[in-house]
Coordinates of C-alpha atoms in Angstrom, one line a residue:
X27 CA 168.0 94.9 184.4
X28 CA 167.6 93.6 180.8
X29 CA 164.9 96.3 180.8
X30 CA 164.0 95.3 184.3
X31 CA 162.2 92.1 183.2
X32 CA 158.8 93.9 182.8
X33 CA 157.5 97.4 181.8
X34 CA 156.4 99.6 184.6
X35 CA 152.8 99.0 184.7
X36 CA 150.4 95.5 189.2
X37 CA 145.0 90.5 191.9
X38 CA 141.7 89.5 194.8
X39 CA 139.2 86.6 194.3
X40 CA 139.1 84.7 191.1
X41 CA 135.7 83.8 189.7
X42 CA 132.3 85.0 188.8
X43 CA 132.7 88.7 188.9
X44 CA 131.4 91.2 186.3
X45 CA 133.7 93.3 184.2
X46 CA 132.7 96.3 186.3
X47 CA 135.1 95.1 189.0
X48 CA 138.0 96.1 186.8
X49 CA 138.6 99.8 187.5
X50 CA 141.7 102.0 187.7
X51 CA 143.3 101.9 191.1
X52 CA 140.6 99.5 192.5
X53 CA 141.8 96.8 194.9
X54 CA 138.5 94.9 195.2
X55 CA 138.2 91.2 194.1
X56 CA 139.3 90.9 190.6
X57 CA 138.4 88.7 187.6
X58 CA 139.3 89.0 184.0
X59 CA 136.4 89.8 181.7
X60 CA 135.4 87.2 179.1
X61 CA 136.6 89.6 176.4
X62 CA 140.1 89.6 177.8
X63 CA 140.3 85.8 177.7
X64 CA 139.4 85.5 174.0
X65 CA 142.5 84.3 172.2
X66 CA 144.6 83.7 175.3
X67 CA 147.1 81.0 174.3
X68 CA 147.0 81.9 170.6
X69 CA 149.2 84.9 171.4
X70 CA 152.6 84.6 173.1
X71 CA 152.1 84.2 176.8
X72 CA 154.8 85.1 179.4
X73 CA 155.3 84.8 183.1
X74 CA 157.3 87.4 185.0
X75 CA 158.3 86.5 188.6
X76 CA 159.4 89.3 190.9
X77 CA 161.8 88.4 193.6
X78 CA 161.7 91.3 196.0
X79 CA 164.9 90.6 198.1
X80 CA 168.2 92.3 198.0
X81 CA 171.3 92.1 200.2
X82 CA 171.8 95.8 200.0
X83 CA 170.0 98.7 198.4
X84 CA 171.7 100.4 195.4
X85 CA 171.6 104.2 195.6
X86 CA 170.0 104.7 192.1
X87 CA 167.3 101.9 192.4
X88 CA 163.6 102.6 193.0
X89 CA 162.4 99.0 192.2
X90 CA 160.1 97.3 194.7
X91 CA 162.9 95.6 196.7
X92 CA 163.6 95.0 200.4
X93 CA 166.7 94.1 202.4
X94 CA 166.5 91.7 205.3
X95 CA 166.7 94.7 207.7
X96 CA 163.8 96.5 206.0
X97 CA 161.6 93.3 206.2
X98 CA 162.4 92.2 209.7
X99 CA 160.2 89.2 210.6
X100 CA 157.2 90.4 208.5
X101 CA 158.1 88.3 205.4
X102 CA 160.7 85.8 204.2
X103 CA 161.8 83.9 201.1
X104 CA 159.7 81.0 202.4
X105 CA 156.5 83.0 202.8
X106 CA 157.1 84.6 199.4
X107 CA 157.6 81.2 197.8
X108 CA 154.4 79.9 199.3
X109 CA 152.5 82.9 198.1
X110 CA 154.1 82.6 194.6
X111 CA 152.9 79.0 194.3
X112 CA 149.3 80.0 195.3
X113 CA 149.3 83.0 192.9
X114 CA 150.5 80.8 189.9
X115 CA 147.8 78.2 190.7
X116 CA 145.1 80.9 190.8
X117 CA 146.5 82.5 187.6
X118 CA 146.3 79.2 185.8
X119 CA 142.7 78.7 186.9
X120 CA 141.8 82.2 185.6
X121 CA 143.6 82.0 182.2
X122 CA 143.0 78.3 181.4
X123 CA 146.7 77.6 181.9
X124 CA 148.1 78.4 178.4
X125 CA 151.6 76.9 177.8
X126 CA 154.2 79.5 178.7
X127 CA 156.5 80.8 175.9
X128 CA 158.8 82.9 178.1
X129 CA 159.6 83.1 181.8
X130 CA 161.6 86.0 183.3
X131 CA 162.7 86.0 186.9
X132 CA 163.6 89.5 188.0
X133 CA 164.0 91.7 191.0
X134 CA 165.5 92.4 193.3
X135 CA 168.2 89.9 193.3
X136 CA 166.9 86.5 192.2
X137 CA 170.3 84.8 192.6
X138 CA 170.0 85.3 196.4
X139 CA 167.6 82.3 196.2
X140 CA 170.5 80.1 195.0
X141 CA 170.3 77.6 192.2
X142 CA 167.9 75.3 194.0
X143 CA 165.6 78.1 194.9
X144 CA 165.4 79.4 191.4
X145 CA 164.9 75.8 190.1
X146 CA 161.9 75.7 192.6
X147 CA 160.5 78.9 191.1
X148 CA 160.6 77.4 187.6
X149 CA 159.2 74.2 188.9
X150 CA 156.2 76.2 190.3
X151 CA 155.6 77.7 186.8
X152 CA 155.8 74.3 185.2
X153 CA 153.4 72.8 187.8
X154 CA 150.8 75.5 187.3
X155 CA 151.1 76.2 183.5
X156 CA 153.6 74.1 181.7
X157 CA 156.2 75.4 179.3
X158 CA 155.9 75.5 175.5
X159 CA 158.4 73.7 173.4
X160 CA 161.5 75.9 173.1
X161 CA 160.4 78.2 175.9
X162 CA 162.9 81.0 176.8
X163 CA 163.6 81.0 180.5
X164 CA 165.7 83.9 181.9
X165 CA 166.8 84.9 185.4
X166 CA 168.5 88.1 186.4
X167 CA 171.6 87.6 188.7
X168 CA 173.9 89.7 190.7
X169 CA 177.5 88.6 189.8
X170 CA 178.5 88.4 193.5
X171 CA 175.9 85.8 194.3
X172 CA 176.8 83.4 191.4
X173 CA 179.3 80.6 190.9
X174 CA 180.0 77.9 188.4
X175 CA 177.9 75.5 190.5
X176 CA 175.0 78.0 190.5
X177 CA 175.0 78.2 186.7
X178 CA 175.2 74.4 186.4
X179 CA 172.2 74.0 188.7
X180 CA 170.2 76.6 186.7
X181 CA 171.0 74.9 183.4
X182 CA 169.9 71.5 184.8
X183 CA 166.8 73.1 186.2
X184 CA 165.6 74.3 182.8
X185 CA 166.9 77.9 182.5
X186 CA 168.0 78.9 179.1
X187 CA 169.2 82.5 179.5
X188 CA 171.2 84.5 182.1
X189 CA 171.1 88.3 182.6
X190 CA 173.9 89.8 184.8
X191 CA 173.9 93.2 186.3
X192 CA 177.3 94.7 185.4
X193 CA 176.6 98.5 185.3
X194 CA 180.3 99.4 184.9
X195 CA 183.9 98.0 185.0
X196 CA 185.2 101.2 186.8
X197 CA 185.4 100.9 190.6
X198 CA 184.6 104.6 191.2
X199 CA 181.5 104.4 189.1
X200 CA 180.2 101.3 190.9
X201 CA 180.9 103.2 194.2
X202 CA 178.6 106.1 193.1
X203 CA 175.9 103.6 192.2
X204 CA 176.4 101.8 195.6
X205 CA 177.0 98.5 193.7
X206 CA 178.7 95.8 195.8
X207 CA 180.4 93.7 193.2
X208 CA 184.0 94.0 192.2
X209 CA 184.7 95.4 188.7
X210 CA 185.8 92.1 187.2
X211 CA 183.2 89.8 188.7
X212 CA 180.5 90.4 186.1
X213 CA 182.7 89.3 183.3
X214 CA 183.9 86.3 185.3
X215 CA 180.3 85.4 186.0
X216 CA 179.4 85.7 182.3
X217 CA 182.3 83.4 181.4
X218 CA 181.2 80.9 184.1
X219 CA 177.6 80.9 182.7
X220 CA 178.9 80.3 179.2
X221 CA 181.2 77.5 180.4
X222 CA 178.3 75.9 182.2
X223 CA 176.5 75.6 178.8
X224 CA 174.4 78.8 178.5
X225 CA 174.3 80.0 174.9
X226 CA 172.4 83.2 175.8
X227 CA 174.0 85.6 178.3
X228 CA 173.2 89.3 178.8
X229 CA 175.2 92.0 180.5
X230 CA 173.6 95.2 181.7
X231 CA 175.4 98.6 181.5
X232 CA 174.4 101.9 183.0
X233 CA 176.0 105.0 181.4
X234 CA 176.1 108.6 182.4
X235 CA 176.8 108.1 186.1
X236 CA 178.3 111.3 187.7
X237 CA 182.1 111.0 187.5
X238 CA 182.1 108.5 184.6
X239 CA 184.7 109.4 182.0
X240 CA 184.9 108.3 178.3
X241 CA 187.8 106.0 179.3
X242 CA 185.6 104.4 182.0
X243 CA 182.9 103.6 179.4
X244 CA 185.5 102.2 177.1
X245 CA 186.8 100.0 179.9
X246 CA 183.3 98.7 180.4
X247 CA 182.8 98.0 176.7
X248 CA 186.1 96.3 176.5
X249 CA 185.1 94.1 179.4
X250 CA 181.7 93.3 177.9
X251 CA 183.1 92.3 174.6
X252 CA 185.8 90.2 176.2
X253 CA 183.0 88.1 177.9
X254 CA 181.7 87.0 174.5
X255 CA 178.0 87.6 175.5
X256 CA 175.3 87.6 172.8
X257 CA 173.2 90.4 174.3
X258 CA 173.9 93.7 175.9
X259 CA 171.4 96.1 177.6
X260 CA 172.6 99.7 178.2
X261 CA 170.6 102.3 180.0
X262 CA 171.1 106.0 180.6
X263 CA 171.2 106.7 184.4
X264 CA 167.9 108.2 185.5
X265 CA 167.8 109.9 188.9
X266 CA 164.6 108.6 190.4
X267 CA 162.8 110.6 193.1
X268 CA 163.1 109.1 196.6
X269 CA 166.5 107.3 195.9
X270 CA 169.7 108.0 197.8
X271 CA 171.2 109.2 194.5
X272 CA 168.4 111.7 194.1
X273 CA 169.1 113.1 197.6
X274 CA 172.8 113.5 196.8
X275 CA 172.0 115.3 193.5
X276 CA 169.5 117.6 195.3
X277 CA 172.1 118.4 198.0
X278 CA 174.7 119.2 195.3
X279 CA 177.0 116.4 196.3
X280 CA 176.7 114.9 192.8
X281 CA 175.9 116.6 189.4
X282 CA 172.8 115.5 187.5
X283 CA 173.4 113.5 184.3
X284 CA 174.1 115.7 181.4
X285 CA 171.9 115.1 178.3
X286 CA 174.7 115.9 175.8
X287 CA 177.0 113.5 177.6
X288 CA 174.4 110.8 177.6
X289 CA 173.9 111.2 173.9
X290 CA 177.6 111.0 173.2
X291 CA 177.9 107.9 175.4
X292 CA 175.0 106.2 173.7
X293 CA 176.6 106.8 170.3
X294 CA 179.9 105.4 171.6
X295 CA 178.1 102.3 172.9
X296 CA 176.2 101.7 169.7
X297 CA 179.3 102.1 167.5
X298 CA 181.4 99.7 169.6
X299 CA 178.7 97.0 169.9
X300 CA 177.8 97.3 166.2
X301 CA 181.5 96.8 165.2
X302 CA 181.5 93.7 167.4
X303 CA 178.5 92.2 165.6
X304 CA 175.8 93.1 168.1
X305 CA 172.9 94.9 166.4
X306 CA 170.3 97.2 168.1
X307 CA 166.8 95.7 168.1
X308 CA 165.3 98.1 170.7
X309 CA 166.7 101.5 171.6
X310 CA 168.5 100.2 174.7
X311 CA 169.2 96.6 173.6
X312 CA 171.7 95.0 171.3
X313 CA 172.0 91.3 170.3
X314 CA 173.6 88.9 168.0
X315 CA 171.4 87.3 165.4
X316 CA 168.5 85.3 167.0
X317 CA 169.6 86.4 170.5
X318 CA 167.0 89.1 171.2
X319 CA 165.1 88.7 174.5
X320 CA 161.8 87.1 173.5
X321 CA 160.2 87.9 176.8
X322 CA 160.8 91.6 176.5
X323 CA 159.7 91.5 172.9
X324 CA 156.4 90.2 174.2
X325 CA 156.0 93.4 176.3
X326 CA 157.0 95.7 173.4
X327 CA 154.8 93.9 170.9
X328 CA 151.6 93.9 173.0
X329 CA 151.6 90.3 174.2
X330 CA 150.0 88.7 177.2
X331 CA 151.9 88.1 180.5
X332 CA 151.2 87.4 184.1
X333 CA 153.4 89.1 186.6
X334 CA 153.7 87.1 189.9
X335 CA 155.2 88.4 193.1
X336 CA 154.9 91.6 195.2
X337 CA 154.4 94.7 193.0
X338 CA 154.5 92.7 189.8
X339 CA 152.4 94.0 186.8
X340 CA 150.3 91.9 184.4
X341 CA 148.6 92.4 181.0
X342 CA 146.1 90.0 179.4
X343 CA 143.7 90.9 176.6
X344 CA 143.7 94.7 177.2
X345 CA 143.4 94.5 181.0
X346 CA 146.3 95.5 183.1
X347 CA 146.7 95.0 186.9
X348 CA 149.4 95.2 189.5
X349 CA 150.0 93.4 192.8
X350 CA 150.3 94.9 196.3
X351 CA 153.9 95.9 196.9
X352 CA 154.8 94.7 200.4
X353 CA 155.8 91.0 200.6
X354 CA 154.0 90.5 203.9
X355 CA 150.7 91.8 202.5
X356 CA 151.2 89.8 199.3
X357 CA 151.7 86.5 201.2
X358 CA 148.8 87.2 203.6
X359 CA 146.3 87.9 200.9
X360 CA 147.3 84.7 199.1
X361 CA 147.1 82.7 202.3
X362 CA 143.5 83.9 202.6
X363 CA 142.8 82.6 199.1
X364 CA 142.8 86.0 197.2
X365 CA 144.9 87.2 194.4
X366 CA 146.8 90.2 195.9
X367 CA 145.7 92.8 193.4
X368 CA 146.5 96.4 194.2
X369 CA 144.7 97.9 191.3
X370 CA 143.7 97.4 187.7
X371 CA 142.5 99.1 184.5
X372 CA 140.7 98.2 181.3
X373 CA 142.7 99.7 178.5
X374 CA 140.6 101.7 176.0
X375 CA 141.2 101.5 172.3
X376 CA 143.0 104.8 172.5
X377 CA 145.2 103.5 175.4
X378 CA 146.2 100.5 173.3
X379 CA 147.0 102.7 170.3
X380 CA 149.1 105.1 172.2
X381 CA 151.1 102.3 173.9
X382 CA 151.5 100.5 170.6
X383 CA 153.0 103.6 169.0
X384 CA 155.3 104.3 172.0
X385 CA 156.7 100.7 172.1
X386 CA 156.9 99.7 168.5
X387 CA 158.6 103.0 167.6
X388 CA 161.5 101.9 169.8
X389 CA 162.0 98.6 167.9
X390 CA 164.3 98.1 164.9
X391 CA 161.3 96.5 163.1
X392 CA 159.6 99.9 163.5
X393 CA 156.2 101.4 163.7
X394 CA 153.6 100.0 161.3
X395 CA 152.3 102.8 159.1
X396 CA 148.9 101.1 158.8
X397 CA 148.3 101.7 162.5
X398 CA 148.5 105.5 162.3
X399 CA 145.6 107.7 161.5
X400 CA 145.8 110.5 158.8
X401 CA 147.0 113.2 161.3
X402 CA 149.6 110.9 162.7
X403 CA 150.9 109.9 159.3
X404 CA 151.3 113.6 158.4
X405 CA 153.2 114.2 161.6
X406 CA 155.3 111.1 160.9
X407 CA 156.2 112.4 157.5
X408 CA 157.4 115.6 159.1
X409 CA 159.6 113.6 161.4
X410 CA 160.9 111.7 158.3
X411 CA 161.8 115.0 156.7
X412 CA 163.7 116.0 159.8
X413 CA 165.8 112.9 159.5
X414 CA 164.6 111.1 162.7
X415 CA 162.5 108.4 161.0
X416 CA 163.0 106.5 157.8
X417 CA 160.5 104.6 155.7
X418 CA 161.3 100.8 155.5
X419 CA 158.5 99.2 153.5
X420 CA 155.3 99.5 155.6
X421 CA 157.1 100.6 158.7
X422 CA 158.8 103.7 160.1
X423 CA 162.1 103.1 161.7
X424 CA 164.2 105.4 163.9
X425 CA 167.4 106.7 162.4
X426 CA 170.6 106.8 164.4
X427 CA 169.8 110.4 165.4
X428 CA 166.2 109.5 165.9
X429 CA 167.1 106.9 168.6
X430 CA 168.6 109.7 170.6
X431 CA 165.3 111.6 170.5
X432 CA 162.9 108.6 170.5
X433 CA 160.6 110.1 173.1
X434 CA 160.3 113.3 171.2
X435 CA 159.6 111.4 168.0
X436 CA 156.7 109.5 169.7
X437 CA 155.3 112.8 171.2
X438 CA 155.3 114.4 167.7
X439 CA 153.6 111.5 166.0
X440 CA 150.9 111.3 168.7
X441 CA 150.3 115.0 169.1

């Protein structure tokens, strides 16, 4: 996941439309207002590419993904790639093609495209926008669809960072999650990526799965640390409505995750990773020095990014939009010359403020005190008194206990 590549936030014709065409949930032809384009390129600019294909569907996943059986003949990797090239070209025309600081290819299972297919994806970004010097280029990968040759091709193609979905090293935990890879494959893939020359490799963990024991988590952490990766993402299992896992919980076949167990597991993860030299920089992410994911920091710090692909979300200059979800509709709209917007919204100053507080509060750098109004500062001081925040210069940073209650901290400050 590596935080899924983008936050959950998803375009029609390109030019000459008034700002009134930007409205919440509206799918009409879309153009960015002039105000949103001011400063584009002076702020970090990222590209997120959503690959909607998966070999199988994991029971816990509610991402916009499709197996071959679900798609049938309505869409294919070829039609998706043709649509992607068109979308990136239209995006470059709309934004003035700023040099891209970060690229993140997520999904879905991007590694199903193979090394050559992912190199083509990055080639399309280069062709439309160009990459800034020192750009960070990440792809997510399923360990089972990688190999030493795969990683060598990615490195030669310009990728700089690999994110591997591990979830757990315990077979029975993977089975509950409907994961298809064998327990040792994620570590083997991480070692292969490092041997190919990748200096930046992430492993994802999910904790709190029904049936997971403390010894299972320890086994997973032992495996992660043996791989020598410089970044780890760890997420509490969330039972999303509409998933196979949610149906099993509703029928009583599996227990729902327990909040106290989740808190205990988080503390265990944090202690083990800190001891090994990986420091938290966002509530669910740990990294060695200078190894934080710059693409995700762009989301959390209010940067600009264009999300390309079915269901992908974008944000530029206070305007957010999201693409239609189905790959066939996505490809058809682009073939007709339109950006495949499903809806959009112009963020108000209050929207921007709320999101800024929500996101920066989760970072180790903390929430800037100067961005809070008087009532929020008073509320924040109460949270400091409760031991959930600490003053660090001109920022407020979550304490260890505060990280366990981050959402409650944000709600208190914004109330």
